[in-house]
CSV table of C-alpha atoms and ligand atoms in Angstrom, one decimal:
chain,number,residue,atom,x,y,z
W,73,MET,CA,32.2,-4.8,12.8
W,74,GLU,CA,32.9,-4.3,16.5
W,75,LEU,CA,30.8,-1.1,16.7
W,76,GLN,CA,27.8,-2.3,14.6
W,77,GLY,CA,24.7,-0.5,15.5
W,78,LYS,CA,26.4,1.8,18.0
W,79,ARG,CA,25.5,5.5,17.8
W,80,ILE,CA,28.2,8.0,18.7
W,81,LEU,CA,27.6,11.7,19.2
W,82,LEU,CA,31.0,13.2,18.3
W,83,ILE,CA,31.6,16.7,19.6
W,84,ILE,CA,34.5,18.4,17.9
W,85,SER,CA,35.8,21.4,19.7
W,86,GLY,CA,38.3,24.0,18.4
W,87,GLY,CA,41.9,22.9,18.4
W,88,ILE,CA,44.4,22.1,15.7
W,89,ALA,CA,43.9,18.4,16.6
W,90,ALA,CA,40.4,18.7,15.0
W,91,TYR,CA,42.0,17.6,11.7
W,92,LYS,CA,42.5,14.1,13.3
W,93,SER,CA,38.7,14.0,14.0
W,94,LEU,CA,38.2,13.5,10.3
W,95,ASP,CA,40.2,10.3,10.3
W,96,LEU,CA,38.5,9.3,13.6
W,97,ILE,CA,35.1,9.5,11.9
W,98,ARG,CA,36.3,7.2,9.2
W,99,ARG,CA,37.7,4.7,11.7
W,100,LEU,CA,34.5,4.7,13.8
W,101,ARG,CA,32.3,4.2,10.7
W,102,GLU,CA,34.4,1.4,9.2
W,103,ARG,CA,33.7,-0.5,12.5
W,104,GLY,CA,30.0,-0.1,12.0
W,105,ALA,CA,29.2,2.9,14.2
W,106,THR,CA,27.0,5.8,13.1
W,107,VAL,CA,28.5,9.1,13.9
W,108,ARG,CA,26.5,12.3,14.5
W,109,PRO,CA,28.8,15.3,14.6
W,110,VAL,CA,28.4,18.4,16.7
W,111,MET,CA,31.0,21.2,16.1
W,112,SER,CA,31.8,24.2,18.2
W,113,ARG,CA,32.2,27.5,16.5
W,114,ALA,CA,36.0,27.4,17.0
W,115,ALA,CA,36.1,23.9,15.6
W,116,GLN,CA,34.8,25.2,12.3
W,117,GLU,CA,37.9,27.4,12.0
W,118,PHE,CA,40.0,24.3,11.8
W,119,VAL,CA,37.9,21.8,9.8
W,120,THR,CA,34.8,22.6,7.7
W,121,PRO,CA,31.3,21.3,8.5
W,122,LEU,CA,31.3,20.2,4.8
W,123,ALA,CA,34.2,17.8,5.3
W,124,VAL,CA,32.8,16.5,8.6
W,125,GLY,CA,29.3,16.1,7.1
W,126,ALA,CA,30.7,14.2,4.1
W,127,LEU,CA,32.8,11.8,6.1
W,128,SER,CA,30.1,11.1,8.7
W,129,ALA,CA,27.2,11.0,6.1
W,130,SER,CA,25.2,13.0,8.6
W,131,HIS,CA,23.9,16.4,9.3
W,132,VAL,CA,26.4,18.5,11.2
W,133,TYR,CA,25.0,20.3,14.3
W,134,THR,CA,26.6,23.6,15.1
W,135,ASP,CA,24.1,26.0,16.6
W,136,LEU,CA,22.2,25.9,19.8
W,137,PHE,CA,19.9,28.6,18.5
W,138,SER,CA,19.2,27.2,15.0
W,139,ARG,CA,15.5,27.0,14.6
W,140,GLU,CA,15.8,24.2,12.1
W,141,ASP,CA,18.1,22.0,14.2
W,142,GLU,CA,16.1,22.6,17.3
W,143,GLN,CA,12.9,21.6,15.6
W,144,ASP,CA,14.6,18.7,13.9
W,145,VAL,CA,16.3,17.0,16.8
W,146,GLY,CA,16.9,19.6,19.5
W,147,HIS,CA,19.8,19.6,21.9
W,148,ILE,CA,18.1,17.4,24.5
W,149,ARG,CA,17.4,14.6,22.0
W,150,LEU,CA,20.9,15.0,20.5
W,151,ALA,CA,22.3,14.4,24.0
W,152,ARG,CA,20.2,11.3,24.5
W,153,GLU,CA,19.9,9.6,21.1
W,154,CYS,CA,23.3,8.0,21.3
W,155,ASP,CA,25.2,5.2,23.1
W,156,LEU,CA,28.2,7.4,23.8
W,157,VAL,CA,29.2,11.1,23.7
W,158,LEU,CA,32.7,11.4,22.4
W,159,VAL,CA,34.6,14.7,22.6
W,160,ALA,CA,37.6,14.8,20.3
W,161,PRO,CA,39.5,17.1,20.5
W,162,ALA,CA,38.4,18.3,24.0
W,163,THR,CA,39.9,21.8,24.5
W,164,ALA,CA,40.9,23.3,27.8
W,165,ASP,CA,38.0,25.7,27.4
W,166,LEU,CA,35.4,23.0,26.8
W,167,MET,CA,36.7,20.9,29.7
W,168,ALA,CA,36.4,24.0,31.9
W,169,LYS,CA,32.8,24.5,30.8
W,170,MET,CA,32.0,20.8,31.5
W,171,ALA,CA,33.6,21.0,34.9
W,172,HIS,CA,31.4,24.0,35.8
W,173,GLY,CA,28.2,23.0,34.1
W,174,LEU,CA,28.2,25.9,31.7
W,175,ALA,CA,25.9,25.5,28.7
W,176,ASP,CA,26.1,28.5,26.5
W,177,ASP,CA,26.7,26.8,23.2
W,178,LEU,CA,25.6,23.5,21.5
W,179,PRO,CA,28.6,21.3,22.6
W,180,SER,CA,28.4,22.4,26.3
W,181,ALA,CA,24.6,22.3,26.4
W,182,VAL,CA,24.6,18.7,25.0
W,183,LEU,CA,27.3,17.6,27.5
W,184,LEU,CA,25.2,19.0,30.4
W,185,ALA,CA,22.0,17.4,29.1
W,186,THR,CA,23.3,14.0,28.4
W,187,ASP,CA,22.7,10.9,30.5
W,188,ARG,CA,25.0,8.7,28.4
W,189,PRO,CA,28.6,7.8,29.0
W,190,VAL,CA,31.1,10.5,28.0
W,191,LEU,CA,34.6,10.0,26.7
W,192,ILE,CA,36.9,12.9,26.1
W,193,ALA,CA,40.2,13.1,24.2
W,194,PRO,CA,41.9,16.3,25.5
W,195,ALA,CA,44.3,18.2,23.3
W,196,MET,CA,46.0,21.4,24.2
W,197,ASN,CA,49.4,23.0,24.7
W,198,PRO,CA,51.4,21.3,27.4
W,199,VAL,CA,51.5,24.5,29.6
W,200,MET,CA,47.7,24.7,29.4
W,201,TRP,CA,47.4,21.0,30.3
W,202,ASN,CA,49.6,21.5,33.4
W,203,ALA,CA,48.0,24.8,34.4
W,204,ALA,CA,46.4,24.8,37.8
W,205,PRO,CA,42.8,25.4,36.6
W,206,THR,CA,43.1,22.5,34.1
W,207,ARG,CA,44.4,20.2,36.8
W,208,ARG,CA,41.4,21.1,39.0
W,209,ASN,CA,39.0,20.6,36.1
W,210,VAL,CA,40.5,17.2,35.2
W,211,GLU,CA,40.0,16.1,38.8
W,212,THR,CA,36.4,17.3,38.8
W,213,LEU,CA,35.6,15.6,35.5
W,214,LYS,CA,37.1,12.3,36.8
W,215,ALA,CA,35.0,12.6,39.9
W,216,ASP,CA,32.0,13.1,37.6
W,217,SER,CA,32.7,9.8,35.9
W,218,ILE,CA,33.9,11.3,32.6
W,219,SER,CA,36.3,8.9,30.8
W,220,MET,CA,39.4,10.3,29.3
W,221,ILE,CA,41.9,9.0,26.7
W,222,GLY,CA,45.2,10.9,26.6
W,223,PRO,CA,46.5,13.5,26.1
W,224,MET,CA,49.8,11.9,25.0
W,225,LYS,CA,53.4,13.0,25.2
W,226,GLY,CA,55.0,14.2,22.0
W,227,GLU,CA,55.5,17.2,19.8
W,228,MET,CA,52.7,19.7,19.4
W,229,ALA,CA,51.4,20.1,15.8
W,230,GLU,CA,51.5,23.9,15.8
W,231,SER,CA,54.4,25.0,18.0
W,232,GLY,CA,56.8,22.0,17.9
W,233,GLU,CA,56.8,22.2,21.7
W,234,ALA,CA,57.2,18.9,23.4
W,235,GLY,CA,55.3,17.7,26.5
W,236,THR,CA,51.9,16.2,27.4
W,237,GLY,CA,49.0,17.6,25.4
W,238,ARG,CA,48.9,15.9,22.0
W,239,MET,CA,45.5,14.3,21.3
W,240,ALA,CA,45.5,10.5,21.3
W,241,GLU,CA,45.6,9.0,17.8
W,242,PRO,CA,42.3,8.0,16.2
W,243,LEU,CA,43.0,4.3,16.6
W,244,GLU,CA,43.8,4.8,20.3
W,245,ILE,CA,40.5,6.7,20.7
W,246,VAL,CA,38.6,3.9,18.9
W,247,ALA,CA,40.2,1.4,21.3
W,248,ALA,CA,38.9,3.5,24.2
W,249,VAL,CA,35.4,3.7,22.6
W,250,LEU,CA,35.4,-0.1,22.3
W,251,ASP,CA,36.5,-0.5,25.9
W,252,LEU,CA,33.5,1.6,27.0
W,253,LEU,CA,30.9,0.2,24.6
W,254,SER,CA,31.8,-3.4,24.4
W,255,PRO,CA,34.1,-4.1,27.3
W,256,GLN,CA,36.3,-7.0,26.2
W,257,ASP,CA,37.4,-9.8,28.4
W,258,LYS,CA,40.4,-8.8,30.4
W,259,PRO,CA,42.1,-12.2,30.5
W,260,LEU,CA,45.4,-10.6,31.6
W,261,ALA,CA,43.9,-8.6,34.5
W,262,GLY,CA,46.2,-8.9,37.5
W,263,LYS,CA,49.2,-10.0,35.4
W,264,ARG,CA,52.4,-7.9,35.2
W,265,ALA,CA,54.3,-7.6,31.9
W,266,ILE,CA,57.6,-6.1,31.0
W,267,VAL,CA,58.2,-5.3,27.3
W,268,THR,CA,61.4,-3.9,25.7
W,269,SER,CA,61.2,-2.0,22.4
W,270,GLY,CA,63.3,0.0,20.0
W,271,PRO,CA,67.0,0.2,19.4
W,272,THR,CA,69.6,1.1,22.0
W,273,HIS,CA,72.2,3.8,21.4
W,274,GLU,CA,75.7,3.1,22.5
W,275,PRO,CA,77.8,6.3,22.8
W,276,ILE,CA,81.1,6.6,21.0
W,277,ASP,CA,81.6,10.2,22.2
W,278,PRO,CA,79.2,12.9,23.3
W,279,VAL,CA,77.9,13.3,19.7
W,280,ARG,CA,78.2,9.9,18.1
W,281,TYR,CA,76.7,6.5,18.8
W,282,ILE,CA,76.2,3.0,17.5
W,283,ALA,CA,72.6,2.2,16.7
W,284,ASN,CA,70.4,0.1,14.4
W,285,ARG,CA,67.3,0.6,12.3
W,286,SER,CA,64.7,-0.6,14.8
W,287,SER,CA,61.6,1.8,15.0
W,288,GLY,CA,60.0,0.4,18.1
W,289,LYS,CA,56.7,-0.1,16.3
W,290,GLN,CA,56.4,-3.8,17.0
W,291,GLY,CA,57.4,-3.6,20.7
W,292,HIS,CA,55.2,-0.6,21.4
W,293,ALA,CA,52.2,-2.4,19.7
W,294,ILE,CA,52.8,-5.4,21.9
W,295,ALA,CA,52.8,-3.3,25.0
W,296,ALA,CA,49.6,-1.7,24.0
W,297,ALA,CA,47.9,-5.0,23.1
W,298,LEU,CA,48.9,-6.6,26.5
W,299,ALA,CA,47.5,-3.5,28.3
W,300,ARG,CA,44.2,-3.8,26.3
W,301,LEU,CA,43.8,-7.4,27.7
W,302,GLY,CA,44.1,-6.0,31.2
W,303,ALA,CA,47.8,-6.5,31.9
W,304,ASP,CA,49.8,-4.0,34.0
W,305,VAL,CA,52.5,-3.2,31.5
W,306,THR,CA,55.9,-1.6,31.9
W,307,LEU,CA,57.5,-0.7,28.5
W,308,VAL,CA,61.2,-0.2,28.6
W,309,SER,CA,61.9,1.8,25.4
W,310,GLY,CA,65.1,2.7,23.7
W,311,PRO,CA,65.3,5.9,21.7
W,312,VAL,CA,62.4,6.0,19.3
W,313,THR,CA,60.5,8.7,17.5
W,314,ILE,CA,57.0,7.1,17.9
W,315,PRO,CA,54.7,8.2,20.7
W,316,ASP,CA,54.3,6.3,23.9
W,317,PRO,CA,51.4,3.8,23.7
W,318,ALA,CA,48.2,4.4,25.7
W,319,GLY,CA,47.7,2.7,29.1
W,320,VAL,CA,51.3,1.7,29.6
W,321,ALA,CA,54.0,2.9,32.0
W,322,VAL,CA,57.0,3.9,29.9
W,323,ASN,CA,60.6,3.9,31.0
W,324,HIS,CA,62.8,5.6,28.5
W,325,VAL,CA,66.4,4.5,28.3
W,326,GLU,CA,69.4,4.9,25.9
W,327,THR,CA,71.9,2.1,26.3
W,328,ALA,CA,71.7,-1.7,26.7
W,329,ASP,CA,73.1,-1.4,30.3
W,330,GLN,CA,70.3,1.0,31.2
W,331,MET,CA,67.7,-1.2,29.5
W,332,LEU,CA,68.9,-4.2,31.6
W,333,SER,CA,68.7,-2.4,34.9
W,334,ALA,CA,65.2,-1.0,34.0
W,335,VAL,CA,64.0,-4.5,33.1
W,336,LEU,CA,65.5,-6.0,36.3
W,337,SER,CA,63.9,-3.4,38.4
W,338,GLY,CA,60.6,-4.3,36.8
W,339,LEU,CA,60.8,-7.9,38.3
W,340,PRO,CA,58.9,-9.8,39.5
W,341,ALA,CA,56.6,-10.1,36.5
W,342,ASP,CA,54.4,-12.8,35.0
W,343,ILE,CA,55.3,-12.0,31.4
W,344,ALA,CA,58.5,-10.7,29.7
W,345,VAL,CA,58.5,-9.8,26.0
W,346,MET,CA,61.9,-8.7,24.8
W,347,VAL,CA,61.4,-7.1,21.5
W,348,ALA,CA,64.2,-4.5,21.5
W,349,ALA,CA,66.9,-4.6,19.0
W,350,VAL,CA,69.6,-4.3,21.7
W,351,ALA,CA,73.0,-3.3,20.3
W,352,ASP,CA,75.3,-6.3,20.7
W,353,TRP,CA,78.3,-4.2,21.4
W,354,ARG,CA,79.2,-1.0,23.2
W,355,VAL,CA,82.4,1.1,22.9
W,356,VAL,CA,84.7,0.1,25.8
W,357,SER,CA,85.3,3.6,27.0
W,358,SER,CA,83.3,6.2,25.2
W,359,ALA,CA,85.2,9.5,25.0
W,360,GLY,CA,84.3,12.4,27.3
W,361,GLN,CA,84.9,14.9,24.5
W,362,LYS,CA,84.2,14.8,20.8
W,363,ILE,CA,86.9,12.7,19.0
W,364,LYS,CA,88.7,15.0,16.5
W,365,LYS,CA,90.2,14.0,13.2
W,366,GLN,CA,94.0,13.9,13.3
W,367,PRO,CA,95.3,15.2,9.9
W,368,GLY,CA,97.3,12.6,8.1
W,369,GLU,CA,96.6,9.9,10.7
W,370,PRO,CA,94.3,6.9,10.3
W,371,PRO,CA,91.1,6.9,12.4
W,372,ALA,CA,91.5,5.5,15.9
W,373,PRO,CA,90.0,2.0,16.0
W,374,LEU,CA,86.9,1.6,18.2
W,375,GLN,CA,87.4,-1.0,20.9
W,376,LEU,CA,84.1,-2.8,21.4
W,377,ALA,CA,82.8,-4.9,24.3
W,378,GLU,CA,79.8,-7.2,24.3
W,379,ASN,CA,76.7,-5.9,25.9
W,380,PRO,CA,74.7,-7.8,28.4
W,381,ASP,CA,72.1,-10.1,26.8
W,382,ILE,CA,68.9,-8.9,28.5
W,383,LEU,CA,66.6,-11.8,27.2
W,384,LYS,CA,69.2,-14.4,28.3
W,385,THR,CA,69.6,-12.8,31.7
W,386,ILE,CA,65.8,-12.8,32.2
W,387,GLY,CA,65.4,-16.3,30.8
W,388,HIS,CA,67.8,-17.7,33.4
W,389,HIS,CA,67.0,-15.4,36.3
W,390,ALA,CA,66.2,-16.7,39.7
W,391,ASN,CA,63.1,-14.5,39.5
W,392,ARG,CA,62.2,-15.6,36.0
W,393,PRO,CA,58.8,-14.5,34.8
W,394,GLY,CA,56.5,-17.5,34.1
W,395,LEU,CA,56.4,-16.7,30.4
W,396,VAL,CA,59.5,-15.3,28.6
W,397,ILE,CA,59.3,-14.4,25.0
W,398,GLY,CA,62.0,-13.1,22.7
W,399,PHE,CA,62.3,-12.1,19.1
W,400,ALA,CA,64.9,-13.2,16.5
W,401,ALA,CA,65.9,-10.8,13.9
W,402,GLU,CA,67.5,-12.8,11.1
W,403,THR,CA,68.6,-12.3,7.5
W,404,GLN,CA,69.1,-16.1,6.8
W,405,ASP,CA,68.1,-19.5,8.3
W,406,VAL,CA,65.3,-17.9,10.2
W,407,GLU,CA,64.0,-21.2,11.7
W,408,THR,CA,67.3,-22.8,12.7
W,409,ASN,CA,68.5,-19.6,14.2
W,410,GLY,CA,65.2,-19.0,16.0
W,411,ARG,CA,65.3,-22.5,17.5
W,412,ARG,CA,68.9,-22.0,18.6
W,413,LYS,CA,67.9,-18.7,20.3
W,414,LEU,CA,64.9,-20.4,22.1
W,415,GLU,CA,67.4,-22.8,23.8
W,416,ALA,CA,70.3,-20.4,24.3
W,417,LYS,CA,68.2,-17.7,25.9
W,418,GLY,CA,66.0,-19.8,28.1
W,419,ALA,CA,62.8,-18.4,26.3
W,420,ASP,CA,59.4,-20.1,26.0
W,421,ILE,CA,58.6,-18.6,22.7
W,422,ILE,CA,60.8,-17.0,20.0
W,423,VAL,CA,59.0,-14.8,17.4
W,424,ALA,CA,61.4,-15.0,14.5
W,425,ASN,CA,61.3,-12.7,11.5
W,426,ASP,CA,63.4,-12.1,8.4
W,427,VAL,CA,64.7,-8.6,8.5
W,428,SER,CA,66.5,-8.6,5.2
W,429,PRO,CA,66.2,-5.1,3.7
W,430,ALA,CA,64.0,-6.5,0.9
W,431,THR,CA,61.3,-7.5,3.4
W,432,GLY,CA,60.8,-3.9,4.6
W,433,ILE,CA,60.0,-5.3,8.1
W,434,MET,CA,62.6,-3.2,10.0
W,435,GLY,CA,61.1,0.3,10.3
W,436,GLY,CA,58.0,-0.8,8.3
W,437,ASP,CA,54.4,-1.3,9.4
W,438,ARG,CA,54.0,-4.9,8.6
W,439,ASN,CA,55.5,-8.1,9.8
W,440,ARG,CA,55.6,-11.8,8.8
W,441,VAL,CA,56.7,-14.0,11.7
W,442,LYS,CA,57.3,-17.6,12.7
W,443,VAL,CA,56.3,-18.4,16.2
W,444,ILE,CA,58.7,-21.0,17.6
W,445,SER,CA,58.2,-22.8,20.8
W,446,ARG,CA,59.0,-26.3,22.2
W,447,SER,CA,55.7,-27.5,20.8
W,448,GLY,CA,56.4,-26.6,17.2
W,449,ILE,CA,56.6,-23.8,14.7
W,450,GLU,CA,53.7,-21.7,13.5
W,451,GLN,CA,54.0,-19.5,10.4
W,452,TRP,CA,51.8,-16.4,10.7
W,453,PRO,CA,50.6,-14.7,7.5
W,454,ASP,CA,51.7,-11.2,6.5
W,455,LEU,CA,50.1,-8.9,9.1
W,456,SER,CA,50.3,-5.4,10.3
W,457,LYS,CA,52.5,-5.0,13.4
W,458,ASP,CA,49.3,-4.2,15.4
W,459,GLU,CA,47.7,-7.4,14.2
W,460,VAL,CA,50.9,-9.4,15.2
W,461,ALA,CA,50.7,-7.7,18.6
W,462,ALA,CA,47.0,-8.6,19.1
W,463,ARG,CA,47.6,-12.2,18.1
W,464,LEU,CA,50.7,-12.5,20.4
W,465,ALA,CA,48.8,-11.0,23.3
W,466,ALA,CA,46.0,-13.5,22.7
W,467,LEU,CA,48.5,-16.3,22.6
W,468,ILE,CA,50.1,-15.1,25.9
W,469,ALA,CA,46.6,-15.0,27.5
W,470,GLU,CA,45.9,-18.6,26.3
W,471,ARG,CA,49.3,-19.9,27.6
W,472,LEU,CA,48.8,-18.3,31.0
W,473,SER,CA,45.3,-19.6,31.3
W,474,SER,CA,46.4,-23.2,30.5
W,475,THR,CA,49.1,-23.1,33.1
W,476,ALA,CA,47.0,-21.3,35.8
Z,649,CTP,N1,68.5,-9.4,23.1
Z,649,CTP,C1,68.7,-8.9,24.3
Z,649,CTP,N2,69.9,-8.4,24.6
Z,649,CTP,C2,70.9,-8.4,23.8
Z,649,CTP,C3,70.7,-8.9,22.5
Z,649,CTP,C4,69.5,-9.4,22.2
Z,649,CTP,O1,67.7,-8.9,25.1
Z,649,CTP,N3,72.0,-7.9,24.1
Z,649,CTP,C5,67.2,-10.1,22.8
Z,649,CTP,C6,66.3,-9.3,21.7
Z,649,CTP,O2,65.5,-8.4,22.4
Z,649,CTP,C7,65.6,-10.4,21.1
Z,649,CTP,C8,66.5,-11.6,21.2
Z,649,CTP,O3,67.4,-11.3,22.2
Z,649,CTP,O4,64.4,-10.8,21.8
Z,649,CTP,C9,67.2,-11.9,19.9
Z,649,CTP,O5,67.9,-10.8,19.4
Z,649,CTP,P1,68.7,-10.8,18.0
Z,649,CTP,O6,69.2,-9.5,17.8
Z,649,CTP,O7,67.8,-11.5,17.0
Z,649,CTP,O8,69.8,-11.8,18.4
Z,649,CTP,P2,71.2,-11.7,19.1
Z,649,CTP,O9,71.0,-12.4,20.4
Z,649,CTP,O10,71.7,-10.3,19.2
Z,649,CTP,O11,72.1,-12.7,18.2
Z,649,CTP,P3,72.7,-12.4,16.8
Z,649,CTP,O12,72.9,-10.9,16.7
Z,649,CTP,O13,73.9,-13.2,16.8
Z,649,CTP,O14,71.7,-12.9,15.8
């Protein structure tokens, strides 16, 4: 219960992302926090005070001029009787009010009256996020010591438009709350890490490619976990459909060749964690135009060439990071193959897993791994990919501290 006894005043302002605030309330409460919700008038168009009240098990405050509420708690007490004011979603409008000290409704009045730390999770259309007034307001809020999580890149819920503006996911917001309220140790502060994640796509022609079933979930979770421990993380990601993790610099690539150059340009680093399911082969010369069927003729064979082995290159590089970690995706003889990869690739640790379809690991949310190093093999239990990431990040911190 990492948030036991913590009181969070949650301000929900009016955007489509307000639906995620319901899950956020659950996530905060299951960690022991009490959540007192304040909703703007517009927020009530997106989620009902009834749902917010039921999930938070609290009265929902909506009106600056409600005689009952003002007698009961009052906006000044609301603003002070908490350990953190969290605004999720924070609309462009509310951010503008905050930046200018307006206080004409309950959310803005509370924000002006509070002397507690404030964390906002902006959510808006990408054009609004990039608009000059919002840029100015963000700078003002930062200068006023307002903490911010997101917005993230990705597709917008209502318009399908892509860009920066999506509200951070509830668990990312919880992590930011934890950071503010119970700052963890940052054992990886000052360390640089490079993480690869996802599949690679190797073009056959302009419309076709060779790929695999990797989702990027494990690699992205590891990048986020290392960042949470204070590392300066560069994530080199193949084509995935999941959002960029918070607090990490992301370099998006398509092919193994591009991934290798992105990784090499990230050197020097202290830690390399190569999680990507790099395609082993590429098409020797991918066609410049779409390959057409020739009636009555067999399909032209694809001539393949081996891709560079990124982990092996890094493991034997003159500028090798102090700690090099690889994964081993196997469908049989997991241990033997894992040990072999440890040696062949010059890695310090191989995280081996059985990716047979029956395990559901590839593309799924859980993982069951064996951690193979020269000092032995450890079998970890069935865990979520986030839990595997957190354990691995802790193991990395331990290794680096014992060699420091
Ligand atoms: N890897 C890499 N570059 C490649 C192939 C693999 O960096 N061209 C890395 C992966 O990121 C992983 C490790 O090597 O950390 C093992 O990958 P895996 O797919 O299990 O093994 P391969 O080396 O491809 O060998 P095989 O396909 O024969 O099992």
